[in-house]
mmCIF file of C-alpha atoms and ligand atoms in Angstrom:
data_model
loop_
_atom_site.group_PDB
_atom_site.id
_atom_site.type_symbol
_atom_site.label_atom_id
_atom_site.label_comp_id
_atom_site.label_asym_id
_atom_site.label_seq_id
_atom_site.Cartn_x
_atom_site.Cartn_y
_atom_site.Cartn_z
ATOM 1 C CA UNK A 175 0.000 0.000 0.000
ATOM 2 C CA UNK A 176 2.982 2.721 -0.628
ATOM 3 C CA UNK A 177 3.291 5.091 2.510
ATOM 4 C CA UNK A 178 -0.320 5.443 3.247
ATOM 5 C CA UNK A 179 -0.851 5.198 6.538
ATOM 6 C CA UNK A 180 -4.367 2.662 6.734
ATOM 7 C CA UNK A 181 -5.268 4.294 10.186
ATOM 8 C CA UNK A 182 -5.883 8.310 8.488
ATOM 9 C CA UNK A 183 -7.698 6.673 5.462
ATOM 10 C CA UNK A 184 -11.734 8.069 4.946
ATOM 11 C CA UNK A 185 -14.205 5.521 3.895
ATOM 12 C CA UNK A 186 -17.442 5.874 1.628
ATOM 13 C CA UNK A 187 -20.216 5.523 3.756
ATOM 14 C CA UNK A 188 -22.256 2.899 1.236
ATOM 15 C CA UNK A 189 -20.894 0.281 -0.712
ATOM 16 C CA UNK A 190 -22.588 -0.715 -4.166
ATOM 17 C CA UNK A 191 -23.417 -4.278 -3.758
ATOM 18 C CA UNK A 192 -25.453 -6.115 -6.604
ATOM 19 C CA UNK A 193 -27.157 -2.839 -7.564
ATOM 20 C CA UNK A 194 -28.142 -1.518 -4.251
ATOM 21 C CA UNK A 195 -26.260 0.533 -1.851
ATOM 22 C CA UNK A 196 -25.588 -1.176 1.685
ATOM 23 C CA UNK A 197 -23.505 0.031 4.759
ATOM 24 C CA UNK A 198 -20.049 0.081 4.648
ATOM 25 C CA UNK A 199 -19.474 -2.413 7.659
ATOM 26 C CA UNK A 200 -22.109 -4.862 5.872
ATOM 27 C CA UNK A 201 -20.200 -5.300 2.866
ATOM 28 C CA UNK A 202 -18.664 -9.061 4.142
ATOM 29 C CA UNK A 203 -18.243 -12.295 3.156
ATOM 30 C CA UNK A 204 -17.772 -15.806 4.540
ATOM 31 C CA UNK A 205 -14.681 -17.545 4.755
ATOM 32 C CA UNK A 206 -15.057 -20.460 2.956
ATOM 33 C CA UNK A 207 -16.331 -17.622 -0.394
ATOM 34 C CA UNK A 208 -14.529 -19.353 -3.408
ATOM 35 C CA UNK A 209 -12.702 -16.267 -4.304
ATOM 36 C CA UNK A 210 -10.463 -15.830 -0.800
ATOM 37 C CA UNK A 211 -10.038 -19.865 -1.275
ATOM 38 C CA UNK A 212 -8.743 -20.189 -5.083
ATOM 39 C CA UNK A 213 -8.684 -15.846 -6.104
ATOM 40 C CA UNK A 214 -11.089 -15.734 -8.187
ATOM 41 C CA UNK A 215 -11.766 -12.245 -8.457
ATOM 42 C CA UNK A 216 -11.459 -9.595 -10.874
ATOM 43 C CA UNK A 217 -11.267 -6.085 -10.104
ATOM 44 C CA UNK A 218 -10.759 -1.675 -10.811
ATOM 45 C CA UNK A 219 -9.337 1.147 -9.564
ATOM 46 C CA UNK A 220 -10.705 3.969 -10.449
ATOM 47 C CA UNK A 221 -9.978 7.729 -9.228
ATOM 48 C CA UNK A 222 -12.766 10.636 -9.042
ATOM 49 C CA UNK A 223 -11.173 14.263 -8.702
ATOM 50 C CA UNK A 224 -12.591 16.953 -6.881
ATOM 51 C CA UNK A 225 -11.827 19.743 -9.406
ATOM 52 C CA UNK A 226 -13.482 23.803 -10.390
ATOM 53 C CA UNK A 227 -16.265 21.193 -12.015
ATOM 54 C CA UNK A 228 -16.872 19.558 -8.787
ATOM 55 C CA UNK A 229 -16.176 15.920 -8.636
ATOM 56 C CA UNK A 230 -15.802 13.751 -11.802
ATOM 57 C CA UNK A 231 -14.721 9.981 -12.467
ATOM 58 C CA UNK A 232 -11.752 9.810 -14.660
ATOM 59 C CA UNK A 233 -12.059 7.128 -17.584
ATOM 60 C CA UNK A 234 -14.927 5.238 -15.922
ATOM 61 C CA UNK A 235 -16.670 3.323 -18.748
ATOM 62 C CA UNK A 236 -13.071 2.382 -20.010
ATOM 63 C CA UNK A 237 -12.433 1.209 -16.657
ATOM 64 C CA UNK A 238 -16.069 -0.538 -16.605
ATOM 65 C CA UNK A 239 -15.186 -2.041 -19.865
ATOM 66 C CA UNK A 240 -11.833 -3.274 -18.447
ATOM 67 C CA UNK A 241 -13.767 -5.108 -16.218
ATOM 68 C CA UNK A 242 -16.421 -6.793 -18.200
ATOM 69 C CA UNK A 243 -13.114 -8.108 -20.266
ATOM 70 C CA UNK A 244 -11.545 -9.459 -17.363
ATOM 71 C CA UNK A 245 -15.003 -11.295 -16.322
ATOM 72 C CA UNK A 246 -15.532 -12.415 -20.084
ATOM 73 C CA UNK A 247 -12.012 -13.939 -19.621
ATOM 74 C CA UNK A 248 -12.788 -15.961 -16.454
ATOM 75 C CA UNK A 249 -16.206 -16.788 -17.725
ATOM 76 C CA UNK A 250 -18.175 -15.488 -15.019
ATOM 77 C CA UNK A 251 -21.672 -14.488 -16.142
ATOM 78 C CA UNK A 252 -22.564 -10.942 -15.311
ATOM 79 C CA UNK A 253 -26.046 -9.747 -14.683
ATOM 80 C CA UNK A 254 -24.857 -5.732 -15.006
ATOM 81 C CA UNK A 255 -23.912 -4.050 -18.104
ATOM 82 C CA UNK A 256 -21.276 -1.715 -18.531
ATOM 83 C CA UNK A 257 -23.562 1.090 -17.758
ATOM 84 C CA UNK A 258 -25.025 -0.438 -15.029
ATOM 85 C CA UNK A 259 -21.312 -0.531 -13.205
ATOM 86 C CA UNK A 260 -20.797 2.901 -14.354
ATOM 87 C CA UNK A 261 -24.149 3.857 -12.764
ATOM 88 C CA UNK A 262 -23.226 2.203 -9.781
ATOM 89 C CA UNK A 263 -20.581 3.886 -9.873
ATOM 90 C CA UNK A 264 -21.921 7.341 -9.898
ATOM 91 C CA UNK A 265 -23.913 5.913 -7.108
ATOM 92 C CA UNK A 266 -21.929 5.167 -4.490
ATOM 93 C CA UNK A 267 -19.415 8.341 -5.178
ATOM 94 C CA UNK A 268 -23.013 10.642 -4.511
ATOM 95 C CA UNK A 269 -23.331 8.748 -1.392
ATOM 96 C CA UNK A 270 -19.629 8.217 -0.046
ATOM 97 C CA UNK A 271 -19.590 11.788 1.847
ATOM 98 C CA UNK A 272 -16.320 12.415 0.182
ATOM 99 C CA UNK A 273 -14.996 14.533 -2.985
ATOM 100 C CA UNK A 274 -12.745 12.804 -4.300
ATOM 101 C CA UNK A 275 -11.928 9.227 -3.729
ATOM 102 C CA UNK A 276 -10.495 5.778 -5.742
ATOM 103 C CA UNK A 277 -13.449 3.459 -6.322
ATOM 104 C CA UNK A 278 -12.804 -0.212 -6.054
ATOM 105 C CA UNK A 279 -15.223 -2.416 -8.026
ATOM 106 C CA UNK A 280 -15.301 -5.917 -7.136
ATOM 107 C CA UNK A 281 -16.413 -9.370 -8.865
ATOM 108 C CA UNK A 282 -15.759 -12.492 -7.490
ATOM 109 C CA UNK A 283 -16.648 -15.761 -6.915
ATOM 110 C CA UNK A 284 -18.733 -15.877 -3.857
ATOM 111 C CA UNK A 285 -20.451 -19.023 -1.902
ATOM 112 C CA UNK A 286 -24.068 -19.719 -2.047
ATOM 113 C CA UNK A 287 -24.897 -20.646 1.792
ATOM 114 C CA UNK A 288 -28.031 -22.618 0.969
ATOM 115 C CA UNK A 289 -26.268 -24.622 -1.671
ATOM 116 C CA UNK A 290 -22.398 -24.606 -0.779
ATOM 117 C CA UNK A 291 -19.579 -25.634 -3.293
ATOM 118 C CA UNK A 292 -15.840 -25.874 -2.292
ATOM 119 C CA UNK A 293 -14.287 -27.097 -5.026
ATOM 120 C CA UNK A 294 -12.108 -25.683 -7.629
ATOM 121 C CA UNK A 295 -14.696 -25.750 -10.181
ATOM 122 C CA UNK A 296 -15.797 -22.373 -9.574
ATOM 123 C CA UNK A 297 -19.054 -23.119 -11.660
ATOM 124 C CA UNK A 298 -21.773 -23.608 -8.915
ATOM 125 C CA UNK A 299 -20.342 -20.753 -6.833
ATOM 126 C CA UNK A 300 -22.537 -17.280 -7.164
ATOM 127 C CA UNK A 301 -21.086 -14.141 -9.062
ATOM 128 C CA UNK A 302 -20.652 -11.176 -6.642
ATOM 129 C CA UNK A 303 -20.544 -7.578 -7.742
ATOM 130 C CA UNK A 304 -19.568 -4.981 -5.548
ATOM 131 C CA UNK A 305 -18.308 -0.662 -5.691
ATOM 132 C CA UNK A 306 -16.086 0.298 -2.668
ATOM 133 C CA UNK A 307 -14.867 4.008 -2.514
ATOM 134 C CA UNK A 308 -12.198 5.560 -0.309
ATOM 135 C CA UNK A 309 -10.275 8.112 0.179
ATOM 136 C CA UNK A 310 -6.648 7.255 -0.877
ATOM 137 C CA UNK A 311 -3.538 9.847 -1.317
ATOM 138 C CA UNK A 312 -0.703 9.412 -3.021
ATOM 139 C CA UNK A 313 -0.003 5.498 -3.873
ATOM 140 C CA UNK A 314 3.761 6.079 -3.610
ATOM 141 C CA UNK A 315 4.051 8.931 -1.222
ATOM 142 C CA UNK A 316 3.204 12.222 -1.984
ATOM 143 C CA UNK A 317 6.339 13.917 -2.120
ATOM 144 C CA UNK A 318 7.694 10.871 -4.449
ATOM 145 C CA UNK A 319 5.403 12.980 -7.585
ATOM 146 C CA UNK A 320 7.982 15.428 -7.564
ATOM 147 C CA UNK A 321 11.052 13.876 -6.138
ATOM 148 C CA UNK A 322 10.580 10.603 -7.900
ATOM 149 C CA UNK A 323 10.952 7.226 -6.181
ATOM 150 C CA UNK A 324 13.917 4.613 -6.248
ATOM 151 C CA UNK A 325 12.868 1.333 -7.146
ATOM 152 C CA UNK A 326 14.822 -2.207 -8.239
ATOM 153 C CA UNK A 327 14.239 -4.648 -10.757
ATOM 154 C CA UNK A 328 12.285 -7.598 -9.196
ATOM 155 C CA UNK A 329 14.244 -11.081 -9.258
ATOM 156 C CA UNK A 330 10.718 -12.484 -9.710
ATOM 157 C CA UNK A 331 9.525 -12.558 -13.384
ATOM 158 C CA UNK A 332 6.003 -11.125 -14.368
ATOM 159 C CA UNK A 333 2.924 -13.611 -14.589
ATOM 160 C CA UNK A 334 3.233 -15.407 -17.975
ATOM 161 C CA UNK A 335 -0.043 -14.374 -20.180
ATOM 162 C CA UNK A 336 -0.710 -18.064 -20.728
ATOM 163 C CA UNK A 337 -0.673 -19.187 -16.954
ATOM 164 C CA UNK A 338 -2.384 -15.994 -15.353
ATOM 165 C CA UNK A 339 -3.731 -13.850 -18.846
ATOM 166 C CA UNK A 340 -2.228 -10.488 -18.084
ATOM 167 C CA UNK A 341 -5.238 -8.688 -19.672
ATOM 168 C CA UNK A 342 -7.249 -9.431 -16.579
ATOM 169 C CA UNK A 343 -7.265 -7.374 -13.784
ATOM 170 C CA UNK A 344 -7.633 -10.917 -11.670
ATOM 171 C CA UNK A 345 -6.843 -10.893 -8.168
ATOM 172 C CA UNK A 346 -4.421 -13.537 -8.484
ATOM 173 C CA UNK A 347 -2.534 -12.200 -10.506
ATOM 174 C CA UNK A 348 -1.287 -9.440 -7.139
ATOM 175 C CA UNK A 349 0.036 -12.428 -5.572
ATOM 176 C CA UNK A 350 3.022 -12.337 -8.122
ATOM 177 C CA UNK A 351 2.759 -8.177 -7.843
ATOM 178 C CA UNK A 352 3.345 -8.805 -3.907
ATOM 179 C CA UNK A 353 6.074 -10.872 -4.400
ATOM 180 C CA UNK A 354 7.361 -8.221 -6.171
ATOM 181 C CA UNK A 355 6.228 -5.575 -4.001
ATOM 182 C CA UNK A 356 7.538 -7.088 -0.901
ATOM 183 C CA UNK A 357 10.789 -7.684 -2.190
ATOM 184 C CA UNK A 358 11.261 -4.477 -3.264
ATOM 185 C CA UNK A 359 10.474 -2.319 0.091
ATOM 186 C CA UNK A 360 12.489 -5.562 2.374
ATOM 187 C CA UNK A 361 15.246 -4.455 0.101
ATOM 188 C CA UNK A 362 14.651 -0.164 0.697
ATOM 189 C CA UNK A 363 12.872 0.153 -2.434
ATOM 190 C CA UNK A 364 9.560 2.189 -3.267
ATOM 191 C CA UNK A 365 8.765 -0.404 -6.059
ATOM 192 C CA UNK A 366 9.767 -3.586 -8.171
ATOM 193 C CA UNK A 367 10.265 -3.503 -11.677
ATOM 194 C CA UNK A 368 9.248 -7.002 -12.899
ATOM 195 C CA UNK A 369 10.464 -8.287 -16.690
ATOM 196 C CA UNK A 370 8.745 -10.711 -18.840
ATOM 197 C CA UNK A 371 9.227 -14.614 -19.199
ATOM 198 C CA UNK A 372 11.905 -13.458 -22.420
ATOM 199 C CA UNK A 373 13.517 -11.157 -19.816
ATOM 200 C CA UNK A 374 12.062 -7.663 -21.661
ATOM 201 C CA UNK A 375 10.790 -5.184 -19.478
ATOM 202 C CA UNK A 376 7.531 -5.723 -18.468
ATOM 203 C CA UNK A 377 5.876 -3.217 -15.601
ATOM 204 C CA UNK A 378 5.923 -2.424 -11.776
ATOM 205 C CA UNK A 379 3.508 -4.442 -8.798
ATOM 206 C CA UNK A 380 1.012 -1.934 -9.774
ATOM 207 C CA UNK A 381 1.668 0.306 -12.602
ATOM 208 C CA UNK A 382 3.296 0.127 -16.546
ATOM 209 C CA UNK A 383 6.636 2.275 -16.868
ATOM 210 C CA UNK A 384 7.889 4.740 -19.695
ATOM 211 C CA UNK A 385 11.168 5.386 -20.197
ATOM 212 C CA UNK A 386 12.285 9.062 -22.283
ATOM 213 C CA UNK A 387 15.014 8.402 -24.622
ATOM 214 C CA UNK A 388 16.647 11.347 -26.911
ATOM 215 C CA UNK A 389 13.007 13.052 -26.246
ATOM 216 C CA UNK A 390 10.948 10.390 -27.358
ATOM 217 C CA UNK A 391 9.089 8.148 -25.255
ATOM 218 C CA UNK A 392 9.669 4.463 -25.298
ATOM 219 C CA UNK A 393 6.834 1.797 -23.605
ATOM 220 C CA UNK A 394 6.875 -2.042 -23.386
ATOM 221 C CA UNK A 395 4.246 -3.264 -25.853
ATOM 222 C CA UNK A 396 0.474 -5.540 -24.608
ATOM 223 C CA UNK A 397 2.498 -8.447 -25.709
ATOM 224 C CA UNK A 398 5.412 -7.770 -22.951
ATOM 225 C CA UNK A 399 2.560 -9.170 -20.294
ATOM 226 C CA UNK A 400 1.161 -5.549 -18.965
ATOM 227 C CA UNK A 401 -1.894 -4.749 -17.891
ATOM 228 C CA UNK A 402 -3.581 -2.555 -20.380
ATOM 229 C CA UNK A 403 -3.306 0.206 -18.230
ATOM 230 C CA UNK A 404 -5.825 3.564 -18.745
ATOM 231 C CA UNK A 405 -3.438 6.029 -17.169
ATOM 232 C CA UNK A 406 -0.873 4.324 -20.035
ATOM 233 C CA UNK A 407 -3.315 4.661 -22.523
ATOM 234 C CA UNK A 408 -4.405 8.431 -21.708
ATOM 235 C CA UNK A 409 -0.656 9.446 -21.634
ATOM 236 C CA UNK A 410 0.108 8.021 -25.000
ATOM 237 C CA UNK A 411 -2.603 10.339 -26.126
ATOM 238 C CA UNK A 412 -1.714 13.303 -24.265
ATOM 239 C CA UNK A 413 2.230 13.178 -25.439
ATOM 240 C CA UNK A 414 1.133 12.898 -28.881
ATOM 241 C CA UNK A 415 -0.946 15.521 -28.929
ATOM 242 C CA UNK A 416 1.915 17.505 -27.518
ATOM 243 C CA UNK A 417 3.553 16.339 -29.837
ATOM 244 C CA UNK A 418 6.145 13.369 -28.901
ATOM 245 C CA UNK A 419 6.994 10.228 -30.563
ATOM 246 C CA UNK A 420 5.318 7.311 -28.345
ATOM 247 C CA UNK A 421 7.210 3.513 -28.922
ATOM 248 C CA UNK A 422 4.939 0.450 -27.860
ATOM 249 C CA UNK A 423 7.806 -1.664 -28.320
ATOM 250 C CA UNK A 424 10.536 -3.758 -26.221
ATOM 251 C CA UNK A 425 13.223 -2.856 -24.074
ATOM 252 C CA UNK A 426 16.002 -4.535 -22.409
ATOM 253 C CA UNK A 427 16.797 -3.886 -18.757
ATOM 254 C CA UNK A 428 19.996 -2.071 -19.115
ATOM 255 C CA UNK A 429 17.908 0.480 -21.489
ATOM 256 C CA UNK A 430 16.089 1.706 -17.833
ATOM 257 C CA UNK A 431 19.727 2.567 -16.770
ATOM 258 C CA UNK A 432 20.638 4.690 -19.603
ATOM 259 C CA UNK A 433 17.186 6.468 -20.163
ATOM 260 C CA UNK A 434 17.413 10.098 -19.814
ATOM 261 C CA UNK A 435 14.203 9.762 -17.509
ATOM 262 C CA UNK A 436 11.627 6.605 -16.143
ATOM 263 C CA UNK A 437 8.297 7.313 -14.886
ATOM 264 C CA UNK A 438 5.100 4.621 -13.783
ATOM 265 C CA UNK A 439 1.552 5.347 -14.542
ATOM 266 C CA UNK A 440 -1.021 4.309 -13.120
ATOM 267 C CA UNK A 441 -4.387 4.844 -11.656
ATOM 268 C CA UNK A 442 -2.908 4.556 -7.886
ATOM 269 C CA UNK A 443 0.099 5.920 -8.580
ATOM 270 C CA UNK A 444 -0.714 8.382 -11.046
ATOM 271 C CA UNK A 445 2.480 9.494 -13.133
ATOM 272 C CA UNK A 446 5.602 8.824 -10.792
ATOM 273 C CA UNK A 447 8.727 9.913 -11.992
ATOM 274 C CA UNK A 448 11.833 7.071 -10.997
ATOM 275 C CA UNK A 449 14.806 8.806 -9.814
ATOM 276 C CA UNK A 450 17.169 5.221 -9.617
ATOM 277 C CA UNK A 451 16.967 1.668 -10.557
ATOM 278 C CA UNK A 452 19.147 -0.859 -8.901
ATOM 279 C CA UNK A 453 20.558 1.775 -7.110
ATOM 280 C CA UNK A 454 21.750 3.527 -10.563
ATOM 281 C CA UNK A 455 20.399 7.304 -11.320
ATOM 282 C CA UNK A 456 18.388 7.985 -13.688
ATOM 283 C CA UNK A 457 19.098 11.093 -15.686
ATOM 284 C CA UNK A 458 20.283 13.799 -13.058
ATOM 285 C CA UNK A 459 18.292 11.660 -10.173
ATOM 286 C CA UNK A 460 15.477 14.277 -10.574
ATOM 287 C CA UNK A 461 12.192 14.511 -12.003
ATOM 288 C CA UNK A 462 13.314 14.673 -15.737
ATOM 289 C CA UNK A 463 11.491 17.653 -17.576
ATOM 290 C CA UNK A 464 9.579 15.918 -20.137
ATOM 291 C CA UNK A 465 8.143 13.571 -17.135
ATOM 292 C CA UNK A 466 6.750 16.825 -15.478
ATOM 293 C CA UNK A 467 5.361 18.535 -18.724
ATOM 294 C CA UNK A 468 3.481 14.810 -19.083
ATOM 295 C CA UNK A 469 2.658 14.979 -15.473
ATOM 296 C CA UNK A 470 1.256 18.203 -15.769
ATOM 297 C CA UNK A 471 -0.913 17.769 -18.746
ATOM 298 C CA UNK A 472 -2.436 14.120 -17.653
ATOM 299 C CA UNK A 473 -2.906 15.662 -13.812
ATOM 300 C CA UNK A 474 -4.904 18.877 -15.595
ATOM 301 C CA UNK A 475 -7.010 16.467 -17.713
ATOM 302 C CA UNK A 476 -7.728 14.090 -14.782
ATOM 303 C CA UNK A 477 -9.014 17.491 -12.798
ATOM 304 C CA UNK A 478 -10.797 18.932 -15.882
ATOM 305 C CA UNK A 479 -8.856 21.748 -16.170
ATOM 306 C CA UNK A 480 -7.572 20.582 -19.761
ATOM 307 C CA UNK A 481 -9.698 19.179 -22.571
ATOM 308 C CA UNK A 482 -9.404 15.521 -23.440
ATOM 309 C CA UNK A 483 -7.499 14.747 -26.842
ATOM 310 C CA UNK A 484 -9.059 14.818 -29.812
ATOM 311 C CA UNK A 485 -12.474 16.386 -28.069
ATOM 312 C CA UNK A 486 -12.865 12.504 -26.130
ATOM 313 C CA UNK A 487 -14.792 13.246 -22.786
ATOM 314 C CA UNK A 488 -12.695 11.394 -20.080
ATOM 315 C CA UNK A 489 -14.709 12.681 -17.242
ATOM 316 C CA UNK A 490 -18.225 11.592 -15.803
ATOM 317 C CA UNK A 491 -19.822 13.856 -13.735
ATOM 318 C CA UNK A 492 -21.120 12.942 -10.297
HETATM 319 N N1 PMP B 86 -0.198 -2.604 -14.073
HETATM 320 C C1 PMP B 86 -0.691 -3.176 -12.973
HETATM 321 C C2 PMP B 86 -0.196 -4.524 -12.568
HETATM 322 C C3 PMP B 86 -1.665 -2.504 -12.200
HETATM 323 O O1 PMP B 86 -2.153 -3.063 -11.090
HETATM 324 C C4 PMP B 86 -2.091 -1.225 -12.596
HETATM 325 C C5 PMP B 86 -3.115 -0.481 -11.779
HETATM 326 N N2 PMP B 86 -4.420 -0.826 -12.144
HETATM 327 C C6 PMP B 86 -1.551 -0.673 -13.762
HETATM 328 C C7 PMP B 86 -0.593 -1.391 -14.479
HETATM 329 C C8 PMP B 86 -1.987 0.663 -14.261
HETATM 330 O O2 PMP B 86 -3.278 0.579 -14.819
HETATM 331 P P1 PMP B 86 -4.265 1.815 -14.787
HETATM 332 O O3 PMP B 86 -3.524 2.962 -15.395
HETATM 333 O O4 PMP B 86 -5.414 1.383 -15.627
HETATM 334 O O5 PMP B 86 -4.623 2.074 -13.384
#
């Protein structure tokens, strides 16, 4: 969880749950639920931003969509549409008591208490849908948005897309991201840099990296087992409109130690420049400048304070 200290976090007062709204502290499950047994879940992150519009969700039906892919992929059968998550969404933001907030929707396998099933075989167990919303600072600290955050690269190799499909947001797939993430702060590190099964760089425990070379930007590829990520996406489109060359392609670890500057993206974590890797600095060890002119642009979008590219509305209004 970064730096954020659990005990000063705010929490929405409902949660969504199956289309209604129910208290936060009655938003539980049983033990024996399929998905804390064999992780069968698949989940979002999602930020709303408190902004001169009031509050808006950034990217939701993307987000929503992301989500009905990653349940298509595990073949659980949803009863709510796209808009009905977004909806939801809207929902439980109106009734959290807070401005902004990250919204965490949830489906999973649950357990049917009248008709139990423990097996693997997640068929006969109920699909769940639930909307958490809380109140969460900076992922990675926030003075690391400026300063930048020194981070390693993970001995553990990312999830291979044909064991655990990286296109899912699954929650199983964070028990190789912990691996990573735990190694990383045990060893004095703010994150883990994890590479692919053919030993290309791949993306952090929760967030895909750029790298700026001779001031173009440089990004592993779908195929390099990311996460599609929506902060990625919306920062491809924001540096070409401002006119930088953007590379989806592969890169080789020693290319993170000669970039002129690294940065993560990511819902959580925002745009995070990387001051060092492996202990090496990056650049000057500084925020590079074309990191906070990106930074700058994508925060102003997220707050509504710059138009989307190409006239696309990123923002729903709550
Ligand atoms: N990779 C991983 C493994 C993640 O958990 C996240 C956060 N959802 C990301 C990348 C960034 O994705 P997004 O920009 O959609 O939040």
């Amino acid at each position: 969880m970064g730096s954020t200290d659990v005990s000063t976090l705010r929490i929405g007062q409902k949660v969504w749950k199956n289309g209604g709204l129910i208290d936060w502290s009655d938003a539980r499950v049983h033990v024996m639920t399929h998905a804390i047994n064999y992780g069968s879940s698949v989940f979002e992150g999602i930020r709303a931003y408190h902004g001169k519009n009031g509050t808006n969700i950034f990217r939701l039906r993307e987000h929503m969509l992301r989500l009905v892919h990653s349940a298509k992929i595990y073949r659980m059968p949803l009863t709510f549409t796209v808009d009905d998550f977004c909806k939801g969404a809207v929902d439980v933001v109106r009734a959290s008591g807070l401005e902004s907030c990250y919204l965490r929707p949830l489906v999973f396998r649950g357990l049917d208490e009248q008709k139990p099933a423990f097996g693997v075989n997640p068929f006969p167990n109920p699909i769940e849908s639930y909307i958490a919303v809380w109140d969460w600072g900076k992922y990675l600290g926030a003075e690391a948005l400026e300063a930048g955050v020194d981070v390693c690269v993970s001995s553990w190799t990312r999830i291979t897309s044909n064991s655990l499909p990286a296109m899912a947001k699954a929650g199983a797939n964070y028990m190789n991201s912990q691996l990573i993430k735990m190694e990383a702060i045990l060893n004095g590190f703010a994150e883990g840099i994890a590479l692919d099964d053919r030993g290309y760089v791949s993306e952090g425990s929760g967030e895909n990296i750029f790298a700026v070379i001779n001031g173009a930007l440089f990004t592993p590829p779908l195929g390099a087992s990311i996460l599609p990520g929506i902060t990625r996406d919306s920062v491809i489109q924001i540096a070409r409109e401002l006119g930088y060359v953007v590379h989806e392609t592969s890169l080789q670890r020693s290319a993170l130690y000669v970039a002129d500057e690294l940065f993560f993206t990511g819902t959580a974590a925002e745009i995070t420049p990387i001051r060092s890797v492996d202990r090496i600095e990056i650049g000057n060890g500084k925020r590079g400048e074309i990191t906070r002119i990106l930074q700058e642009a994508t925060l102003a979008v997220m707050h509504g304070e710059r138009p989307a590219p190409e006239g696309a509305n990123w923002l729903t209004k709550v």
